[in-house]
Each structure stands twice: as structure tokens, then as C-alpha cells.
XYZ file of C-alpha atoms in Angstrom:
659
model
C -32.478 12.184 4.582
C -29.447 11.862 6.839
C -29.434 15.547 7.689
C -33.069 15.360 8.775
C -32.387 12.278 10.868
C -29.669 14.010 12.898
C -31.104 17.493 12.921
C -31.923 17.400 16.638
C -29.599 16.543 19.509
C -30.619 13.290 21.161
C -29.658 11.993 24.622
C -29.800 8.214 24.709
C -28.980 6.161 27.814
C -27.396 2.726 27.726
C -30.063 0.113 27.366
C -32.354 2.262 25.286
C -34.429 0.358 22.784
C -32.344 -0.391 19.702
C -31.939 -3.045 17.098
C -29.676 -5.980 17.869
C -26.077 -4.990 16.997
C -24.481 -6.675 14.032
C -22.507 -9.905 14.576
C -19.285 -7.995 13.868
C -20.133 -5.351 16.474
C -20.884 -8.020 19.078
C -17.686 -9.955 18.315
C -15.274 -7.027 18.150
C -16.976 -5.092 20.948
C -16.704 -7.992 23.399
C -14.197 -7.506 26.179
C -11.121 -9.726 26.016
C -11.739 -13.233 27.332
C -8.474 -12.903 29.265
C -8.324 -9.564 31.026
C -5.299 -10.540 33.124
C -3.384 -13.753 33.836
C -0.697 -14.876 36.309
C 1.328 -18.007 37.120
C 1.612 -19.509 40.602
C 5.090 -19.612 42.215
C 5.338 -23.399 41.721
C 4.153 -23.088 38.119
C 1.296 -25.548 38.635
C -1.647 -23.146 38.333
C -2.718 -20.069 36.442
C -5.202 -17.472 37.651
C -7.267 -15.754 34.968
C -9.417 -12.643 35.293
C -12.198 -12.963 32.721
C -15.370 -11.053 31.822
C -18.621 -11.981 33.517
C -21.668 -10.696 31.707
C -21.497 -7.303 30.036
C -19.352 -5.484 32.607
C -18.592 -7.853 35.497
C -15.467 -9.982 35.979
C -14.431 -13.121 37.793
C -11.179 -14.891 38.554
C -10.768 -18.591 38.005
C -7.873 -20.971 38.590
C -6.751 -23.742 36.236
C -4.513 -26.599 37.403
C -1.833 -27.108 34.746
C -0.681 -30.518 35.974
C -4.059 -32.121 36.638
C -7.435 -32.050 34.967
C -7.690 -28.554 33.404
C -10.978 -27.479 34.963
C -11.857 -23.871 35.672
C -12.322 -23.228 39.383
C -14.072 -19.889 40.048
C -12.587 -18.088 43.042
C -14.082 -14.591 43.199
C -16.196 -12.211 41.163
C -17.189 -8.574 40.851
C -20.304 -7.026 39.355
C -18.640 -4.147 37.546
C -21.196 -1.818 39.153
C -19.480 -0.326 41.053
C -16.822 -2.890 42.057
C -14.401 -3.851 39.300
C -11.904 -6.678 39.548
C -8.712 -5.405 37.930
C -6.069 -8.077 38.556
C -5.121 -11.072 40.701
C -1.586 -12.236 41.493
C -0.188 -15.061 43.592
C 1.281 -14.388 47.038
C 1.629 -18.146 47.704
C 0.715 -21.269 45.754
C -2.775 -21.139 47.259
C -3.325 -17.432 47.940
C -4.216 -14.627 45.536
C -4.066 -10.871 45.999
C -6.590 -8.995 43.865
C -7.075 -5.332 43.110
C -10.575 -3.843 43.214
C -11.550 -0.485 41.718
C -14.766 1.342 42.642
C -16.425 4.607 41.675
C -18.869 6.220 44.087
C -21.416 8.580 42.558
C -23.378 10.743 44.995
C -25.141 12.611 42.205
C -22.957 15.709 42.546
C -19.470 14.269 42.247
C -17.549 11.097 41.437
C -15.020 9.546 43.790
C -12.798 6.585 42.947
C -11.366 4.085 45.408
C -8.965 1.165 45.185
C -8.816 -1.763 47.598
C -6.658 -4.878 47.811
C -8.173 -8.177 48.902
C -6.783 -11.640 49.561
C -8.568 -14.850 48.636
C -7.581 -18.494 49.035
C -7.831 -20.832 46.063
C -8.995 -23.509 48.505
C -12.156 -21.600 49.368
C -13.247 -19.008 51.874
C -14.264 -15.381 51.867
C -12.263 -12.461 50.572
C -10.122 -10.698 53.164
C -9.502 -6.993 52.815
C -5.748 -6.320 52.814
C -6.110 -2.560 52.668
C -5.736 -1.142 56.171
C -9.004 0.056 57.658
C -8.952 3.625 59.011
C -10.043 4.172 62.603
C -13.557 5.228 63.579
C -12.319 8.788 64.210
C -10.475 9.163 60.915
C -10.552 12.727 59.611
C -10.110 11.697 55.979
C -11.284 8.968 53.671
C -8.673 6.496 52.423
C -8.941 6.560 48.639
C -5.767 4.658 47.732
C -5.985 1.041 48.798
C -2.290 0.362 48.439
C 0.017 -1.322 45.960
C 2.113 -4.454 46.376
C 5.704 -3.436 45.635
C 7.443 -6.691 46.641
C 5.944 -10.168 46.250
C 8.955 -12.105 47.528
C 10.029 -11.061 51.012
C 12.926 -13.396 51.797
C 12.049 -16.016 54.408
C 8.437 -14.890 54.794
C 6.149 -16.904 52.516
C 2.833 -15.212 51.949
C 4.048 -11.846 53.195
C 4.247 -8.876 50.850
C 5.399 -5.304 51.031
C 2.559 -2.953 50.216
C 2.081 0.777 50.389
C -0.427 2.286 52.769
C -2.023 5.715 52.889
C -2.183 6.862 56.518
C -4.868 9.379 57.522
C -5.043 11.331 60.799
C -7.702 10.742 63.446
C -9.720 13.052 65.684
C -7.817 13.440 68.973
C -10.583 14.883 71.155
C -11.222 12.703 74.208
C -8.464 10.178 73.459
C -4.706 9.860 73.810
C -4.257 7.097 71.251
C -5.392 8.889 68.113
C -3.453 8.355 64.882
C -1.614 11.537 63.865
C 0.497 10.191 61.006
C -0.371 11.145 57.467
C 0.999 10.294 54.035
C 2.276 7.267 52.174
C 4.271 4.532 53.905
C 4.976 0.811 53.547
C 3.818 -2.204 55.544
C 4.771 -5.872 55.674
C 1.446 -7.695 55.374
C 0.692 -11.413 55.754
C -1.812 -12.129 52.976
C -3.199 -15.142 54.893
C -3.613 -13.788 58.449
C -3.709 -10.022 57.650
C -1.070 -9.418 60.323
C 0.779 -6.218 59.461
C 3.807 -4.251 60.643
C 5.193 -0.897 59.558
C 8.312 -0.979 57.396
C 8.367 2.648 56.275
C 6.638 5.275 58.366
C 4.461 7.600 56.283
C 5.685 10.846 54.829
C 3.207 13.482 53.751
C 5.033 14.186 50.488
C 5.883 10.568 49.594
C 4.315 9.364 46.324
C 6.030 6.008 45.676
C 8.612 3.482 46.873
C 10.760 0.940 44.997
C 11.859 -2.338 46.582
C 14.840 -4.473 45.604
C 12.729 -7.630 45.259
C 14.130 -9.061 48.504
C 12.192 -7.052 51.067
C 14.289 -3.889 51.308
C 12.980 -0.502 50.229
C 15.810 1.136 48.278
C 14.210 4.200 46.647
C 11.614 6.724 47.816
C 9.988 9.389 45.663
C 8.625 12.544 47.267
C 6.752 15.390 45.636
C 7.092 18.756 47.423
C 4.033 20.971 47.727
C 3.660 24.594 46.725
C 2.312 27.151 49.212
C -1.099 26.597 47.630
C -0.985 22.946 48.751
C -0.799 21.583 45.210
C 2.044 19.386 43.964
C 5.093 21.191 42.629
C 6.672 20.312 39.281
C 9.500 18.347 40.959
C 9.885 14.754 42.113
C 12.774 14.193 44.526
C 14.267 10.694 44.707
C 16.235 9.345 47.673
C 18.029 6.016 47.987
C 19.546 3.672 50.546
C 22.736 1.704 50.425
C 22.408 -2.048 50.893
C 21.521 -2.919 54.467
C 21.193 0.733 55.514
C 18.142 2.607 56.820
C 19.532 6.057 56.047
C 18.117 7.973 53.100
C 20.582 9.672 50.768
C 19.822 12.085 47.894
C 19.670 10.426 44.466
C 18.214 12.704 41.764
C 15.500 15.299 41.153
C 13.221 15.094 38.146
C 11.584 18.309 36.962
C 8.569 18.516 34.694
C 8.298 21.254 32.096
C 4.987 23.088 31.578
C 4.568 20.965 28.440
C 4.657 17.792 30.561
C 8.167 16.551 29.686
C 10.305 15.109 32.473
C 13.858 16.447 32.795
C 16.262 14.249 34.718
C 16.707 10.598 35.664
C 13.513 8.728 36.658
C 14.145 5.484 38.616
C 11.831 2.584 37.769
C 13.451 -0.567 39.210
C 16.268 -1.794 41.456
C 18.595 -4.719 40.757
C 19.835 -6.031 44.111
C 22.590 -8.184 42.614
C 24.098 -5.387 40.530
C 23.187 -2.841 43.232
C 21.864 -0.358 40.701
C 18.705 1.567 39.927
C 17.404 1.379 36.372
C 15.617 4.406 35.009
C 14.903 6.715 32.088
C 16.681 9.869 31.018
C 17.149 11.752 27.756
C 19.985 10.908 25.367
C 20.258 12.964 22.172
C 16.608 14.021 22.317
C 15.196 10.537 22.932
C 14.342 8.677 26.124
C 17.000 6.072 26.925
C 17.567 3.475 29.644
C 20.284 4.210 32.205
C 21.460 2.729 35.485
C 22.871 4.461 38.555
C 24.986 2.668 41.163
C 23.456 2.617 44.647
C 26.754 1.970 46.447
C 27.400 5.647 47.074
C 29.486 6.262 43.960
C 26.458 7.510 41.977
C 28.084 6.153 38.819
C 25.668 6.574 35.915
C 25.834 4.399 32.796
C 23.861 4.274 29.564
C 22.265 0.832 29.232
C 20.389 1.112 25.938
C 19.359 3.851 23.527
C 18.056 4.260 20.003
C 18.658 7.265 17.753
C 15.197 6.992 16.174
C 12.772 6.188 18.981
C 12.219 6.372 22.733
C 12.899 3.479 25.094
C 9.617 3.194 26.947
C 9.522 -0.087 28.876
C 11.659 -2.603 30.718
C 11.290 -6.388 30.777
C 11.158 -7.923 34.249
C 10.909 -11.565 35.222
C 10.206 -13.690 38.288
C 9.093 -12.991 41.822
C 11.896 -10.454 42.302
C 10.971 -8.598 39.100
C 14.525 -8.989 37.864
C 15.305 -6.608 34.988
C 16.305 -8.691 31.967
C 15.680 -6.413 29.010
C 14.058 -3.340 27.544
C 11.411 -2.610 24.943
C 10.722 0.059 22.338
C 8.612 0.632 19.228
C 9.793 1.503 15.729
C 7.353 0.444 13.038
C 6.532 -2.390 15.459
C 7.327 -3.309 19.089
C 10.803 -4.798 19.663
C 12.601 -6.234 22.694
C 16.286 -6.155 23.554
C 17.174 -8.818 26.119
C 20.214 -8.327 28.381
C 20.099 -11.916 29.631
C 21.847 -14.116 26.991
C 19.661 -17.180 27.698
C 16.470 -15.173 27.360
C 17.793 -13.493 24.218
C 18.258 -16.905 22.621
C 14.861 -18.011 23.899
C 13.025 -15.039 22.373
C 14.698 -15.672 19.024
C 13.700 -19.337 19.200
C 10.163 -18.410 20.197
C 9.889 -16.175 17.128
C 10.712 -19.217 14.974
C 8.236 -21.424 16.853
C 5.295 -19.039 16.260
C 6.292 -17.075 13.133
C 2.750 -15.784 12.638
C 2.872 -14.084 16.054
C 5.985 -11.885 16.049
C 4.961 -9.816 19.076
C 6.198 -11.799 22.085
C 6.310 -10.882 25.765
C 7.071 -12.639 29.048
C 4.001 -12.190 31.255
C 5.020 -14.107 34.392
C 7.345 -16.824 35.657
C 7.526 -19.477 38.340
C 9.638 -18.732 41.421
C 12.617 -20.626 39.979
C 12.086 -18.970 36.564
C 12.065 -22.374 34.848
C 8.465 -22.000 33.702
C 7.581 -18.913 31.690
C 4.076 -17.602 31.008
C 4.179 -15.997 27.561
C 1.955 -14.011 25.241
C 2.387 -13.929 21.480
C 0.271 -12.045 18.944
C 0.339 -9.848 15.856
C -1.476 -7.071 14.040
C -4.366 -9.364 13.098
C -4.124 -11.820 16.015
C -5.125 -10.622 19.502
C -2.810 -13.261 20.898
C -2.418 -16.570 22.683
C -0.902 -17.359 26.085
C 1.666 -20.149 26.275
C 3.587 -21.985 28.986
C 7.239 -22.678 28.229
C 9.411 -25.111 30.191
C 13.032 -23.957 29.955
C 14.291 -27.349 31.134
C 12.416 -29.579 28.689
C 12.101 -26.900 25.948
C 8.386 -27.688 25.714
C 5.935 -25.006 24.589
C 2.261 -25.509 25.397
C -0.692 -23.370 24.333
C -2.912 -22.291 27.231
C -5.657 -19.886 26.198
C -6.605 -17.440 23.457
C -7.127 -13.781 24.294
C -10.247 -13.395 22.126
C -11.635 -16.793 21.219
C -14.829 -15.220 19.819
C -12.836 -13.860 16.880
C -11.308 -17.199 15.873
C -13.607 -17.653 12.860
C -13.748 -14.019 11.798
C -11.611 -12.487 9.091
C -9.201 -9.938 10.502
C -7.203 -7.317 8.676
C -3.477 -6.825 8.330
C -1.968 -3.551 9.492
C 0.690 -1.777 7.446
C 3.128 0.870 8.668
C 2.887 3.930 6.389
C 3.992 7.540 6.300
C 2.549 10.547 4.543
C 3.609 14.174 4.098
C 2.263 16.952 6.272
C 1.681 20.382 4.773
C 5.200 21.500 5.771
C 6.789 18.378 4.240
C 7.308 16.489 7.505
C 6.631 12.770 7.067
C 3.990 11.586 9.544
C 4.180 7.917 10.554
C 1.033 5.905 11.012
C -0.734 2.615 10.394
C -3.151 1.700 7.632
C -5.711 -1.072 8.049
C -7.581 -2.197 4.943
C -10.622 -4.482 4.726
C -9.660 -8.170 4.381
C -9.579 -9.089 0.696
C -9.829 -5.477 -0.454
C -7.727 -3.953 -3.241
C -7.422 -0.861 -1.034
C -9.014 1.559 -3.485
C -12.143 3.782 -3.498
C -13.247 2.813 -0.006
C -15.117 4.525 2.753
C -12.252 5.701 4.982
C -11.720 6.761 8.591
C -8.882 8.759 10.110
C -8.554 7.560 13.721
C -6.241 9.747 15.868
C -5.179 8.153 19.154
C -5.839 9.438 22.666
C -3.328 10.978 25.010
C -2.144 13.179 23.397
C 1.092 11.865 24.963
C 0.654 8.354 23.591
C 1.144 6.580 20.262
C -0.386 3.868 18.118
C 1.581 0.694 17.408
C 1.561 -2.273 15.062
C -0.709 -4.576 17.058
C -4.250 -5.867 17.271
C -6.732 -3.061 17.948
C -10.402 -3.915 18.127
C -11.598 -0.506 16.896
C -9.884 -0.329 13.477
C -10.334 -4.097 13.090
C -14.100 -3.716 13.448
C -14.298 -0.943 10.888
C -12.044 -2.850 8.485
C -14.365 -5.837 8.850
C -17.213 -3.515 7.868
C -15.408 -2.342 4.719
C -13.609 0.822 5.835
C -9.979 1.778 5.378
C -8.599 3.084 8.692
C -5.576 5.376 9.087
C -4.066 5.822 12.571
C -1.645 8.772 12.475
C 1.100 9.340 15.048
C 0.757 13.094 14.718
C 3.266 15.549 16.189
C 2.382 15.644 19.869
C 2.547 11.846 20.115
C 5.037 10.287 22.528
C 7.740 7.784 21.641
C 9.350 9.822 18.854
C 11.545 12.109 20.926
C 11.165 15.533 22.488
C 11.204 17.326 19.130
C 8.212 15.368 17.853
C 6.306 15.973 21.074
C 6.269 19.731 20.353
C 4.582 21.711 23.164
C 1.988 18.916 23.646
C -1.180 18.299 21.654
C -3.164 21.123 23.257
C -0.702 24.007 23.145
C 0.436 22.866 19.688
C -3.005 21.848 18.535
C -2.615 23.457 15.126
C 0.354 21.212 14.345
C -1.244 18.051 15.757
C -4.633 18.585 14.138
C -2.959 19.675 10.902
C -1.124 16.341 10.795
C -4.389 14.492 11.398
C -6.162 16.384 8.622
C -3.271 15.786 6.243
C -3.852 12.075 6.806
C -7.360 12.456 5.413
C -6.046 14.295 2.372
C -3.429 11.585 1.803
C -6.105 8.872 1.817
C -7.917 10.669 -0.985
C -4.782 11.539 -2.956
C -3.670 7.886 -2.911
C -7.107 6.749 -4.090
C -7.617 4.703 -0.919
C -10.619 6.819 0.009
C -13.366 7.376 -2.484
C -14.071 11.070 -3.154
C -16.155 12.580 -0.376
C -16.082 9.413 1.745
C -13.640 10.276 4.542
C -14.748 10.466 8.188
C -12.907 10.913 11.480
C -13.323 8.819 14.641
C -11.512 9.527 17.913
C -11.558 8.592 21.607
C -10.465 10.953 24.405
C -7.851 13.287 22.854
C -8.671 11.534 19.590
C -12.252 12.710 20.073
C -10.928 16.202 20.691
C -8.956 15.984 17.452
C -12.066 14.824 15.594
C -14.124 17.780 16.838
C -11.286 20.288 16.409
C -10.417 19.204 12.867
C -13.041 21.506 11.267
C -11.250 24.495 12.820
C -8.557 24.003 10.161
C -10.687 22.511 7.378
C -14.480 22.477 7.850
C -15.195 20.438 4.724
C -12.539 17.701 4.850
C -14.298 15.100 7.008
C -17.889 14.349 6.092
C -18.779 12.769 9.456
C -17.375 13.030 12.984
C -17.535 10.419 15.756
C -16.099 11.371 19.146
C -15.983 9.095 22.210
C -15.326 10.704 25.625
C -13.852 13.804 23.952
C -12.236 16.880 25.443
C -14.334 19.781 24.144
C -13.246 22.806 26.201
C -9.731 23.308 27.563
C -10.803 25.486 30.472
C -13.414 22.896 31.402
C -10.737 20.193 31.315
C -8.566 22.375 33.536
C -11.371 22.883 36.056
C -11.896 19.131 36.403
C -8.568 18.944 38.273
C -9.176 21.820 40.697
C -9.802 19.550 43.686
C -6.782 17.331 43.052
C -3.160 17.786 44.119
C -1.951 17.789 40.506
C -4.067 20.819 39.543
C -1.097 23.162 39.032
C 0.578 20.592 36.787
C -2.569 20.193 34.673
C -3.006 23.972 34.643
C 0.493 24.501 33.223
C 0.106 21.585 30.799
C -3.016 23.147 29.280
C -1.551 26.637 29.559
C -3.059 30.072 29.137
C -3.380 32.182 26.023
C -5.242 32.389 22.709
C -4.882 28.641 22.082
C -7.407 27.929 24.865
C -10.173 29.834 23.087
C -9.107 28.831 19.590
C -8.474 25.218 20.557
C -11.796 24.486 22.320
C -14.264 22.926 19.859
C -17.290 23.619 22.090
C -16.676 27.337 21.606
C -16.801 27.000 17.825
C -19.648 24.557 17.352
C -21.158 26.692 14.606
C -18.112 26.079 12.388
C -18.777 22.318 12.389
C -20.891 21.476 9.361
C -20.477 17.677 9.283
C -22.921 15.459 11.234
C -21.581 14.574 14.699
C -22.063 11.465 16.837
C -20.959 11.651 20.496
C -20.561 8.934 23.155
C -19.652 9.349 26.821
C -19.898 7.408 30.095
C -21.399 9.391 32.948
C -18.747 8.152 35.418
C -15.764 9.279 33.354
C -13.033 10.698 35.601
C -10.492 11.199 32.818
C -12.683 13.556 30.816
C -15.845 14.695 32.574
C -19.164 13.811 30.963
C -20.111 17.492 31.059
C -17.743 18.059 28.128
C -19.915 15.986 25.779
C -23.146 17.344 27.235
C -22.009 20.912 26.602
C -20.768 20.012 23.121
C -24.095 18.433 22.204
C -25.990 21.477 23.503
C -23.737 23.891 21.606
C -24.156 21.958 18.378
C -27.901 21.782 18.845
C -28.118 25.522 19.547
C -26.149 26.175 16.358
C -28.617 24.053 14.395
C -26.053 21.356 13.662
C -26.628 17.651 13.191
C -25.712 15.862 16.389
C -26.626 12.724 18.254
C -25.383 12.136 21.789
C -25.354 8.714 23.484
C -24.597 8.612 27.210
C -23.864 5.400 29.089
C -24.903 5.227 32.720
C -22.443 3.716 35.157
C -19.499 3.585 32.730
C -16.224 5.474 32.794
C -13.679 6.571 30.212
C -13.038 3.123 28.715
C -16.703 2.034 28.362
C -15.757 -1.410 29.709
C -19.063 -3.066 28.923
C -19.389 -5.533 26.046
C -22.991 -4.607 25.315
C -22.250 -0.872 25.366
C -19.231 -1.293 23.108
C -21.195 -3.415 20.643
C -23.937 -0.791 20.581
C -21.378 1.990 20.149
C -19.729 0.188 17.226
C -23.014 -0.642 15.527
C -24.405 2.869 15.999
C -21.185 4.385 14.639
C -21.211 2.081 11.615
C -24.837 2.892 10.813
C -24.164 6.600 11.250
C -21.109 6.563 8.968
C -22.842 4.488 6.301
C -25.762 6.885 6.362
C -23.481 9.878 5.797
C -20.821 8.369 3.519
C -23.036 5.950 1.655
C -23.277 2.196 2.012
C -20.734 1.503 -0.722
């Protein structure tokens, strides 16, 4: 019956008539009730970006010292304007980031804009500089705030600006500058002045947290006009305006960076923190900015990459670093904060994942998040003076009464004997045997799964599935050797590791015989569709969300962008392009396939799923394709996600059996 049901390819738009999704699909598919949160400089208010309807958002303010009422400040529809974040420039002024996608029917174009809004009322003010009437180019990048605390200038921030040239015919005052620069902008009056004049090759700047730009990154162009594979960093000594050479980072064709990459400046220590390789793993270093260029190792691990730093306060002071082994860990450099984190772990023992989200200007009040594998987390306010810890808001209140699964770190052998790390999620209350099972490879491929709450495997566990998330070779975080040549060039290794996860589930008796499926998003979707190339009978059903399906098609999607040559080299040329493109081998896929894609996806073009569905249909394979109008790669729409989860569950039950 199932084969007849999926015998024809179907194109279904979001909103098509369908049964009401299950309660689990609605609950787990809902967007987080706290999308972003920040603390005012005086510590008296929080600003929360929360979902509004299926895909819209709004920001509200809560007074922490008075009556805790929500005060809505601004909103976005989600179509096309999307409110991404809001942060405080003063105690009464917020700066918010807006993301938009314009669709003219032939192409998609994304824009970012920064706006300022007062918590005391009034209209939004656009902080992003407006180009002149005679501008020869469109300003796509709306700027980024790189310093929130300019000494002596309350309400003024340092933000990047993309300059575009203007038509000079008939005027002597046309703008000829082009490239990325920095401005000092008053978030209340919109008055602006140039701090760093634009450079055509500039791609980023790093401030010291006190109003001085200390590091500039430039990316040279090739003769073709595309970016080269090098990023050149320059620095300034304290109080100087002269740029001096710092380091050059080079990217290999596989996408690995070689050389020191600055990420933050500590004004007090007069150093730049950054990443470099130590014994095959990414480590945290610092380089003196006093002219000596002294380089010191700050923190390294022999078993995993250091992939994040911990910053605190208005100056974004570096106080620690973070890395993942079987779970995320933090190493604090600041002794007081080290003791605090240890005490916090004792105060909320059921939420061992703890992070500092924000702080008041004096750093006496800390905005914290704590969560776990089965708990999406709670935000707290901690007073360092009184030692008081107060709960503020839950990340996903709609899941409070729903059973959630524990996640266990596991490892299993690949065909060549290499042990592949991953995470196993079992249904709550299950004995973990003879279950319907899903292998769920992550996206990227240069990413990794961690021990944390993840709504996708949690939903399927709630519906009775065992879920394995493998960190296959090609994943990041495990060192250069594990990364291989990246998950496309080394697809046989990566996909082989994924398939071996399915075999392990059956060998261990976790999966019932013949009841293993594969579900993936982005590169994970690619892995799901490519898995039959190595074993066409292993997975009995395939679900792919926003998948890569043809490597040359993926390459072509970057042709009109400056990073095309980098993407071109990352994908590479050779037999692996033909052999590693599932759309070219649709006839080898015998399992039923379910595809989802948003038609405004700029990470992986929607054409990839359309072509895949057509190829499968032409080959007489069982395929259903669901396309969501107005959504991008993440499908950030609660209704669409609930429908996607419910449709996937019904599909998998139909193929694998209900029990």
C-alpha cells in the first residue's frame, strides 16, 4: 500500500489541505519562545525577541525591578522582514537587526538593516546609512555593531558600513568611495561620523571595546574579481592610527584555515585572541599588539578543537573559552567567574550546560542560560553582590508537561575499525530494544552534533523512535585528521560512517530488523540521499530537508558571489562530483523518499530538491516533495515545522510499520 501511495512525485505548497498535526508535532515544531535575550546596561530590564504567529517575531521589554509586565516595542511579520536580535545601546534604546529576502521571481536577494527603537515609545529609526539617489550599487549589508561601549559617548556605537559609489555625471559631490568602513553612530539622533574610511578589500574590523579599532581584515581579489584564498590581518598599537602587518590566514582547497585567526582584542592586556592549530587541533592563542608580536598558547586540548571564547560585559571582555568533548565544557580564565560557574553547577545540577549570555555595565548582574540534553533551558539573573539567583523565563515553555528523552554519548565501529562518536536518543521509558530507528546525520558538513536539547531527535523519540546522530569523518571539532578532505570530496568516508551507524543500531538490537530510516537536513539531507550509493538496501525510508543533490549545481549557486572560487575549490573537480551527486543516480534509490524545501533557500537552492524529485519520478521511484513558499533554509515557521514533523512521522510509520 505504501509503495502505491508514494508512486508519483507530488509538489505540495505550505498551507495545503492536511490533517491537523499531532500534539507532539505542534509542541516540538514550535519556534523557541525566547529567540534572543539581552540585559540593559543598568541591569533593570531585559529585552526578549519572541515568536509572533507562525513566522513573525516581536521584541518586548520586562522591568526586573518593578511589576514584571511585558511591554511590546517592535515587531516583524517574517514575510519578508525578520527580526533577528535586539541589544541595548542605552538603558532606554535598543538596536535591532532585520533580515529580508527579496524575491523577484527570477532570483533571491538578501538584505540586512539595523534599526534603533526607544523603549519609551516612538517609531523605528534606520541606523543603516542610506545610499544617495545616484548610487550605482545596492547596499546589501546593513552593518554590524562592533563596539557597544564607546568611552564617554553614551548611546553611540561603532558600526561597520558598506560604502557604494555614486554616478558622477552632472555633479561634483558624488560619492566615489567603495568598500567596508566604520562609523561612530548615535543610536538616538542618527548623527554619524567616519572612523575608518572604506577599503574595497576590507571584510571585517575588531574593536578593543573602548572605541578604538585595533584589527582590520582584508581579503585580496584574484584577477577574476573573486576573493582569493587569503585573509590578511593588520593591527594598530594603542593610540596609533597606523596599520601594521599582523598575520595572514590561508585557506586550503578543503576549507581548512592555516594560520592565526584573530577574534577579539583585550585592551588591558593589549593582546589579540585568536585560533591556530596546535598538534592537529584548533587551540586558543594570543598575540601581543605592542609591536613585539609575542605569541602565546592560551588553551588547548589534545582530543578536541577549541571553538569558542567566553566574553562578558559591554566591552566584550574575554574571560574564558569553550569546547566540546562528549558534552560542552567551559574553561574560565577569570578566577571569580570560575568559582561562580562551579557554584552555578551545584545550584542547578539538572542543567549542567551553563553559559553567560549578557551582563550589566558594571558586570555585577549576569544574565545566564542553563539547560541539558532533555531541557531546552531557562534564563536566570544572578547578582554577584548578593549571591541571589532568580529564574526569569523558560526557553520552550510549551514543552514543560511533555516527556523528553535523555541523550547518551556513544561510539560505534566504522568498517575500517575507526570508532565513530555520536549521540543516541531513546524514547522516554523505553528499554531501547527492537525499535523503529533513525540515523540523523548533521548538516555542514563542517559542523558537529553535541550533547544538548535538539527538537528534531526529541520529537522522534517522543514518537517512539531511537535516533542516532553520528559525528562522521568530515565533521568539525575533532581535529584536521578527522575532517579529511571535507564531506564532499571524501563523501565515501563520511557516508560510509553514516551507514555504519545504521548497521550498528541493528547489530545492537536497538533497531528492529528492517526498521531503520535516515533523516537529514542540508548536508544531512545530502547524506541521506547519497547513502544508497554505498548500500541501496540499508535504509528503508529516506527523509531529506533542504538537501544538496548535485555538486555542480551547488557550485553554480555561488557564481555571482565573491566567494565563488573558494566554493569551487571546496567542492573540487573530478570523479567524486559525478559519483557523489545523488540526483545523477536517482535510479539506484529504491527506498521511498520524502523531500522538503523552502523556496527562498539561499544556502541550498530549491532547484536541488525540484530536480531530485523529477529525477526520482522519471526513474519510477517513490517520492513525495513538499515545498514551502516564503521560507528559507531553516524553515523558521512553527506551522511549517509542525507539518514537516507530522508528515515525516506518518511517512516513516507507513514504511517501517507503526510498531
